[in-house]
Coordinates of C-alpha atoms in Angstrom, one line a residue:
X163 CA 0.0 0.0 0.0
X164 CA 1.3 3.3 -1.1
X165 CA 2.1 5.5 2.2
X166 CA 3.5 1.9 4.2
X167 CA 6.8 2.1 5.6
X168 CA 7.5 -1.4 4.8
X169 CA 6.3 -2.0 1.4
X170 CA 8.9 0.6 -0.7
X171 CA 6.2 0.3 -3.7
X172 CA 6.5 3.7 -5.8
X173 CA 3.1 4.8 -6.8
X174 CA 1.9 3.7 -10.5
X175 CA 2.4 6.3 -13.2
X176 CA -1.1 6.9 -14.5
X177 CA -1.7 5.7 -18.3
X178 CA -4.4 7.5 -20.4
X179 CA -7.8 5.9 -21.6
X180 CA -6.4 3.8 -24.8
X181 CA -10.1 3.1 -25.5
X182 CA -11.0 6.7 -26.7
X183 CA -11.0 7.4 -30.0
X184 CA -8.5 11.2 -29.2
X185 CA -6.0 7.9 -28.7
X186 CA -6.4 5.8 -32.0
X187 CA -6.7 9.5 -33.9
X188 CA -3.4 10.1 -32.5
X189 CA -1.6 6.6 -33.8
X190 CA -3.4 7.1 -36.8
X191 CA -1.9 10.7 -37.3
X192 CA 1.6 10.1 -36.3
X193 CA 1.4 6.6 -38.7
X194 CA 0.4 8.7 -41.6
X195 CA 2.7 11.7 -40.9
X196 CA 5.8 9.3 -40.3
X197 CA 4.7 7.5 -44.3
X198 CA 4.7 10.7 -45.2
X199 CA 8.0 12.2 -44.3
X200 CA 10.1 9.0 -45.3
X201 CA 8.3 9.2 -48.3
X202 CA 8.7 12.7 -49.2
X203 CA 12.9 11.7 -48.0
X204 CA 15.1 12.8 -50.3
X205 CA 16.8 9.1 -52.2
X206 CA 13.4 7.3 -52.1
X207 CA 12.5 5.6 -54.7
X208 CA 8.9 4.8 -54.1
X209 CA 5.5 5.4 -56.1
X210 CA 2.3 6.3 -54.8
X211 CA 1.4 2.4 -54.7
X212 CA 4.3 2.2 -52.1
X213 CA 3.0 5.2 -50.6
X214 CA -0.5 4.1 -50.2
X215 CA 0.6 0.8 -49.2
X216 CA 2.6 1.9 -46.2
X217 CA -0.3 4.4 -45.1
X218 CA -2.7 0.8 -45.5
X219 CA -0.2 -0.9 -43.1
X220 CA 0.5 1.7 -40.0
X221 CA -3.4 2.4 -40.4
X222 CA -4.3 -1.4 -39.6
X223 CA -1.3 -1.3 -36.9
X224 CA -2.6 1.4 -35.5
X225 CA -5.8 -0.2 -34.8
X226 CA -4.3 -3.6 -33.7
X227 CA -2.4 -1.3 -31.1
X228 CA -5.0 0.5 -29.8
X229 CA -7.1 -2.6 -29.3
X230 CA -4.3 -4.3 -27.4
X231 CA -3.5 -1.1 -25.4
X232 CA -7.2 -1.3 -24.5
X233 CA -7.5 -4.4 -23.2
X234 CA -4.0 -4.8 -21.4
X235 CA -4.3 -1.3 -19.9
X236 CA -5.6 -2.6 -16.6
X237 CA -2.9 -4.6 -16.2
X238 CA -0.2 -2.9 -17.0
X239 CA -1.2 0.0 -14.5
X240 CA -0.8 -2.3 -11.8
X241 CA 2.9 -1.8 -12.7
X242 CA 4.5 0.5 -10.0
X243 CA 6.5 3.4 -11.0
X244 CA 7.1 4.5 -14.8
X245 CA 6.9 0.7 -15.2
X246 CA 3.1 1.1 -17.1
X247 CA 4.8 3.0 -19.5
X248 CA 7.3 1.0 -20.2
X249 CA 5.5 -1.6 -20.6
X250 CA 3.8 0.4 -23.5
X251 CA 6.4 0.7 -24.9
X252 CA 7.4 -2.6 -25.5
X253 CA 4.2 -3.5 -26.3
X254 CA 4.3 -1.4 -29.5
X255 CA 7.8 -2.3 -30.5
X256 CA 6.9 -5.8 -30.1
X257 CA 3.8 -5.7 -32.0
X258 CA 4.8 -4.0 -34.9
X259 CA 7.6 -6.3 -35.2
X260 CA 6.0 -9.3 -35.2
X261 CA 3.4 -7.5 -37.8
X262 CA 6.3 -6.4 -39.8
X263 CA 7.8 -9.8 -39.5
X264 CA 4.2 -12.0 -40.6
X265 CA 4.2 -9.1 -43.7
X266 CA 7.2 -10.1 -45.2
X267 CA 7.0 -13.8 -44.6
X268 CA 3.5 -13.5 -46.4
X269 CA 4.9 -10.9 -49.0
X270 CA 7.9 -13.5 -49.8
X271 CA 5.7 -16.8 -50.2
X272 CA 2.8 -14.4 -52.3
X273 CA 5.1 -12.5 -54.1
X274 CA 2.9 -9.5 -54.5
X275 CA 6.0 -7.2 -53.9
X276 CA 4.4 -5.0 -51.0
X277 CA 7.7 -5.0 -49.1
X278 CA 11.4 -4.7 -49.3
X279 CA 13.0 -7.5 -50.5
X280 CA 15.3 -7.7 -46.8
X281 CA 12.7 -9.1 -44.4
X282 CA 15.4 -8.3 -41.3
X283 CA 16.1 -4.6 -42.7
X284 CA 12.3 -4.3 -43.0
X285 CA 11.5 -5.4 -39.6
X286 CA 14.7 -3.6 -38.2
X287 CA 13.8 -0.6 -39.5
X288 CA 10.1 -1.0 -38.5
X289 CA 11.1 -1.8 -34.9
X290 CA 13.4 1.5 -34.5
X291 CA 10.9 3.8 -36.2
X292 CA 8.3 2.8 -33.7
X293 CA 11.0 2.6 -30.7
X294 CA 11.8 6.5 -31.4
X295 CA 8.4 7.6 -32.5
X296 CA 6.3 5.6 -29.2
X297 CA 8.9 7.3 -26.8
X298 CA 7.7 10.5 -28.3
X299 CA 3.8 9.8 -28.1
X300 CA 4.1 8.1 -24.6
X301 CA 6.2 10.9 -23.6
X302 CA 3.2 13.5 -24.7
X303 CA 0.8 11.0 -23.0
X304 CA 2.9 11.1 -19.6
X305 CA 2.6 15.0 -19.5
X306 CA -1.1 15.4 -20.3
X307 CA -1.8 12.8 -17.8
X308 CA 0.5 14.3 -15.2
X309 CA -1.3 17.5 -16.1
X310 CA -4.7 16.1 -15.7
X311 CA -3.7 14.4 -12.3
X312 CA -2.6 18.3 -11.7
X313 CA -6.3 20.0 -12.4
X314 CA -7.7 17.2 -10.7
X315 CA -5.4 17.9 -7.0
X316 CA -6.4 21.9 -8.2
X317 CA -9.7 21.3 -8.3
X318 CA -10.1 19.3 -5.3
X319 CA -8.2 22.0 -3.4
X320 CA -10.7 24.4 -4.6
X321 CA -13.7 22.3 -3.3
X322 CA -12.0 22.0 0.3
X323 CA -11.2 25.5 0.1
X324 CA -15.3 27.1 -0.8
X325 CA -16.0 24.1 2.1
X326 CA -13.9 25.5 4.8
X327 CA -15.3 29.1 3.6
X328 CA -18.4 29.7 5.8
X329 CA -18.9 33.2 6.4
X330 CA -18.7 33.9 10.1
X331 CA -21.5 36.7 10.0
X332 CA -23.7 34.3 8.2
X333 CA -23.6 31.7 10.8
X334 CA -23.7 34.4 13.7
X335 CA -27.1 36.1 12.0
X336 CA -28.6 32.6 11.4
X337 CA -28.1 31.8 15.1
X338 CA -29.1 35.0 16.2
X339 CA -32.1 34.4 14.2
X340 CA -32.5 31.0 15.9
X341 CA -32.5 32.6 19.3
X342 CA -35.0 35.4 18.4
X343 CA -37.4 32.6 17.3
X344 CA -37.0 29.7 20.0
X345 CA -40.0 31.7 22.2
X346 CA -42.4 32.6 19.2
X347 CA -42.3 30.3 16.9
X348 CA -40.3 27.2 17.9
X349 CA -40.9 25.0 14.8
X350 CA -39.3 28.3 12.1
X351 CA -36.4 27.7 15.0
X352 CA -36.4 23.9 14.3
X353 CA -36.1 24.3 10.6
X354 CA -33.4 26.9 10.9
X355 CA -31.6 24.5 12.9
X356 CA -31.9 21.8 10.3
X357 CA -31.2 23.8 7.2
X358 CA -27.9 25.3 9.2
X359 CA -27.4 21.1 9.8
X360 CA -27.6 20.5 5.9
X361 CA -25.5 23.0 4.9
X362 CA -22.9 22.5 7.5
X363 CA -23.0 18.6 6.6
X364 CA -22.5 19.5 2.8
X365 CA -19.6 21.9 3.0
X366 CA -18.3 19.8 5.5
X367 CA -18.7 16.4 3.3
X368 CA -15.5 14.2 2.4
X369 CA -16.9 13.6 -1.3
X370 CA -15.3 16.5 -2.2
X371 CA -14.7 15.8 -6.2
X372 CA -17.7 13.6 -7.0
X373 CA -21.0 14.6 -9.2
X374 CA -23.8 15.0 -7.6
X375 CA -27.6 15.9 -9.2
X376 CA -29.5 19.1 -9.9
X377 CA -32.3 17.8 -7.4
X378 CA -29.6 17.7 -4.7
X379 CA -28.3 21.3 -5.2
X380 CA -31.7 22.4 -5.8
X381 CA -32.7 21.2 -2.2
X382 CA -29.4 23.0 -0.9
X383 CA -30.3 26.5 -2.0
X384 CA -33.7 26.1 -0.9
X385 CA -32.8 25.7 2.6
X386 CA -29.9 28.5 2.2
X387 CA -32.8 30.7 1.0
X388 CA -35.4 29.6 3.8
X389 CA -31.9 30.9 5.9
X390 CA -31.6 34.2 4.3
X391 CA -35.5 34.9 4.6
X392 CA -35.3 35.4 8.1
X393 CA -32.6 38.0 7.9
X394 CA -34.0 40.1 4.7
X395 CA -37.7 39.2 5.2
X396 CA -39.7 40.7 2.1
X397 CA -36.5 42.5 0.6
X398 CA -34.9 39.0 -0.6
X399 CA -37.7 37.3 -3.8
X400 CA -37.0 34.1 -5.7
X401 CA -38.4 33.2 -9.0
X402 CA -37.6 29.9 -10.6
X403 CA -38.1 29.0 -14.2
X404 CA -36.7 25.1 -14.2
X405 CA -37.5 22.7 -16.8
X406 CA -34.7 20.2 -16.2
X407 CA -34.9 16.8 -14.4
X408 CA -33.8 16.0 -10.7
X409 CA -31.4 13.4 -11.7
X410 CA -29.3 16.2 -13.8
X411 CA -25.2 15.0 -13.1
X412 CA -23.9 18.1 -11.2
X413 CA -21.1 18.8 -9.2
X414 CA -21.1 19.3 -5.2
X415 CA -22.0 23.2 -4.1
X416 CA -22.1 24.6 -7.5
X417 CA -25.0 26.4 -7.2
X418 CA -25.1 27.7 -3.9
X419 CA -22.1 30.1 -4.2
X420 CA -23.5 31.8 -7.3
X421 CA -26.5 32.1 -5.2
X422 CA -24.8 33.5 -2.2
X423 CA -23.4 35.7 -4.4
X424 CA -26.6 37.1 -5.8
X425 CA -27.6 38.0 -2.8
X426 CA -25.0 39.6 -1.1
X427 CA -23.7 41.7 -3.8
X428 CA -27.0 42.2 -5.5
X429 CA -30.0 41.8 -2.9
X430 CA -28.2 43.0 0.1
X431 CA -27.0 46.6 -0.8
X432 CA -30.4 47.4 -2.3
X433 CA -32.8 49.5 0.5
X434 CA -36.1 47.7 -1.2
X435 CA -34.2 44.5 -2.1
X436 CA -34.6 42.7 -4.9
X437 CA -35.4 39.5 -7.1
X438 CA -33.1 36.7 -8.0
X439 CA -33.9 34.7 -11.0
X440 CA -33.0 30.9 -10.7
X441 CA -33.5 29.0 -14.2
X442 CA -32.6 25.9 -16.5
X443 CA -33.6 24.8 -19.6
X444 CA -32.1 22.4 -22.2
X445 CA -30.0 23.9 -24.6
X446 CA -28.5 22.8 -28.0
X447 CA -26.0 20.8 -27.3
X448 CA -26.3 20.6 -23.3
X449 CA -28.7 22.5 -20.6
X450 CA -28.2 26.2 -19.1
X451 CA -28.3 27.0 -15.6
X452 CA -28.6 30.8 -15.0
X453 CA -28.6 33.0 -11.7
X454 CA -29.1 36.5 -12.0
X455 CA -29.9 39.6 -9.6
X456 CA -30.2 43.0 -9.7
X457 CA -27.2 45.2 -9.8
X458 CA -26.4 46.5 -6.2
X459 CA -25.2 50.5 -5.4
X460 CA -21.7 49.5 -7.2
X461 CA -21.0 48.6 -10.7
X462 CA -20.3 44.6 -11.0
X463 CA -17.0 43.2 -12.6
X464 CA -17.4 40.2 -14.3
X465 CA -15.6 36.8 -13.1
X466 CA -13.4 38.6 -10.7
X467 CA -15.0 36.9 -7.3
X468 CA -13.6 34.0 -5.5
X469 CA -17.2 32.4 -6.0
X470 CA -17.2 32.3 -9.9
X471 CA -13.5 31.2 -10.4
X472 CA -14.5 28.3 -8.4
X473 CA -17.7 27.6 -10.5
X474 CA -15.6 28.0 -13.6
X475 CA -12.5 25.5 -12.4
X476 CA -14.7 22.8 -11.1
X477 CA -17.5 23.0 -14.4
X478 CA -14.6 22.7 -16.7
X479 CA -12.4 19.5 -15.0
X480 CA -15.9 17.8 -14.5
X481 CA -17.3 18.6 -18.0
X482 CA -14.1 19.4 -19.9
X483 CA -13.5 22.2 -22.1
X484 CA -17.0 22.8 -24.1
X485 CA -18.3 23.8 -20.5
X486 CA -18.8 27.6 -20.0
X487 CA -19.7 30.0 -17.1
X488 CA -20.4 33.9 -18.8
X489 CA -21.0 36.5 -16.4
X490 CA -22.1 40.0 -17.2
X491 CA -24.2 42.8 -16.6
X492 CA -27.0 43.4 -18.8
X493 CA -31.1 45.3 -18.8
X494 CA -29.9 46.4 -15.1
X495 CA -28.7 42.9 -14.0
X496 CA -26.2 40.9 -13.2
X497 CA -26.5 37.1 -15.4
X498 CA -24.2 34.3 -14.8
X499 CA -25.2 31.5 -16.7
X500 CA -23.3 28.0 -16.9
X501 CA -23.4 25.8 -19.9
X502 CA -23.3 22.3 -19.4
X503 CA -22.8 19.7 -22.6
X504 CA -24.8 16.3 -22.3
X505 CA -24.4 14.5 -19.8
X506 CA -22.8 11.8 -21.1
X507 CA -19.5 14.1 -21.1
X508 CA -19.6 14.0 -17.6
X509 CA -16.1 13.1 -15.9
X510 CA -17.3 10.6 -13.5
X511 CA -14.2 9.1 -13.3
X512 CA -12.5 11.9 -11.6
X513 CA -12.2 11.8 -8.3

């Protein structure tokens, strides 16, 4: 076990998902570009039939190698170290190889022609092209997943960091607010006490990177709301316009922030208060959530708060890189709406 003093087991490199297709594009690219450039070599001989020929051949190997990558994967990342890589690594040498070897046996006995008459140069020369080139892909594949490991411990920190920040004047008003209601109305003082309880437990909570559902955070900024009531009274309104379902993948405490947010810097300034808009709809291509409030007594920057950095961080390592939070002021208000793509993009894996 990694952490034991006496078990000296190094901790596995991780190895990226061989069975996505960003993977077999990538052997498929660097096949074709490496045809390419020996082809285009100055001294070579070789017609377009070669040409296409070779491009046939590192196209089928390609897909041999991904398969076999794909299946083996688990077990090579039981290896400890850089061990998984290496083990790559000798996995495509060897493959294409023995490929390159079964060619030119069945090129000799068929005598089609489709490779060099030296079986050993052939497979030689096929065995040191891939040797160079698979250092060079594994190598980009060790720093995007070293990378990805990276957002991953980032975006982790950033969840234990909006956990650990409860605001001590919002806990002191809710409890004053508790206090004030024991004697007149004891059952608004029980549900106080059990909204603080739900938000406490779900800042607090040790499932810091996992998804969780719409529903969920739904029910969290409902009781936060209940919570803020008894402090602004008829200066905080809510209107909702949701048409998505419950079970909607989203991540931990996502919501509440922007909602805290809209009410401190939009609500709470304001003399009269004002009205926060909650809504999501399905959108081409993924669903909308937007939270938006009036603009308070001083102009709003966009994306410059703690709370929308956050949001921002944590959509995008859960959702990857089609995932957007815009926020801006427009018609008097301030809009921040998240865009999520279909759920089946979701990183569930990532924890």
């Amino acid at each position: 076990m990694p952490g034991d003093p006496h078990n000296p087991r190094q901790p596995s490199a991780p190895l990226p998902d061989f069975c996505s297709l960003p993977v077999l594009f990538a052997l498929l690219v660097v096949g074709a570009l490496t045809v390419t450039l020996m082809w285009l070599a100055p001294g070579n001989d070789g017609d377009l039939r070669d040409y296409s020929i070779a491009v046939l051949f590192t196209s089928w190997l390609s897909i041999l190698l991904t398969v076999a990558l794909c299946k083996l994967r688990p077990w090579m990342q039981r290896l400890p170290w850089l061990l998984p890589y290496a083990a790559v690594w000798l996995l495509l040498v060897i493959t294409v190889g023995a490929s390159a070897a079964v060619l030119g046996w069945i090129d000799r006995n068929l005598g089609a022609g489709l490779s060099p008459a030296s079986g050993f140069r052939f497979v030689r020369d096929s065995m040191l092209a891939t040797g160079l080139l698979g250092a060079g892909l594994l190598r980009y594949f060790y720093v995007v997943a070293q990378w990805q490991v990276r957002v991953a411990a980032a975006a982790q920190a950033q969840v234990a960091a909006l956990q650990a920040r409860i605001r001590p004047h919002f806990l002191f008003n809710s409890m004053n607010a508790v206090a004030a209601l024991i004697r007149v109305d004891p059952d608004a003082a029980e549900r106080t006490v059990e909204n603080l309880a739900e938000l406490f437990r779900a800042a607090l909570g040790s499932d810091q990177a996992s998804l969780g559902t719409l529903g969920e955070e739904w029910s969290l900024v409902d009781r936060y709301l209940e919570i803020e009531a008894l402090r602004l009274g008829d200066r905080l309104r809510v209107e909702r316009d949701i048409d998505l379902p419950a079970d909607l993948p989203l991540p931990h405490l996502l919501l509440q922030p922007l909602v805290e947010n809209a009410i401190r810097h939009g609500v709470q300034p304001l003399r009269a208060g004002g009205t926060i808009r909650l809504g999501g709809h399905r959108v081409p291509g993924g669903v909308e959530l937007v939270v938006d409030n009036p603009l308070g007594g001083t102009p709003a920057t966009p994306g410059n708060g703690h709370g929308l950095r956050n949001v921002r961080e944590r959509v995008r390592f859960h959702f990857g890189e089609r995932a957007t939070v815009s926020a801006q002021a427009r018609d008097g208000r301030f809009v921040v709406s998240v865009f999520l793509p279909e759920a089946a993009h979701a990183r569930t894996d990532r924890r």
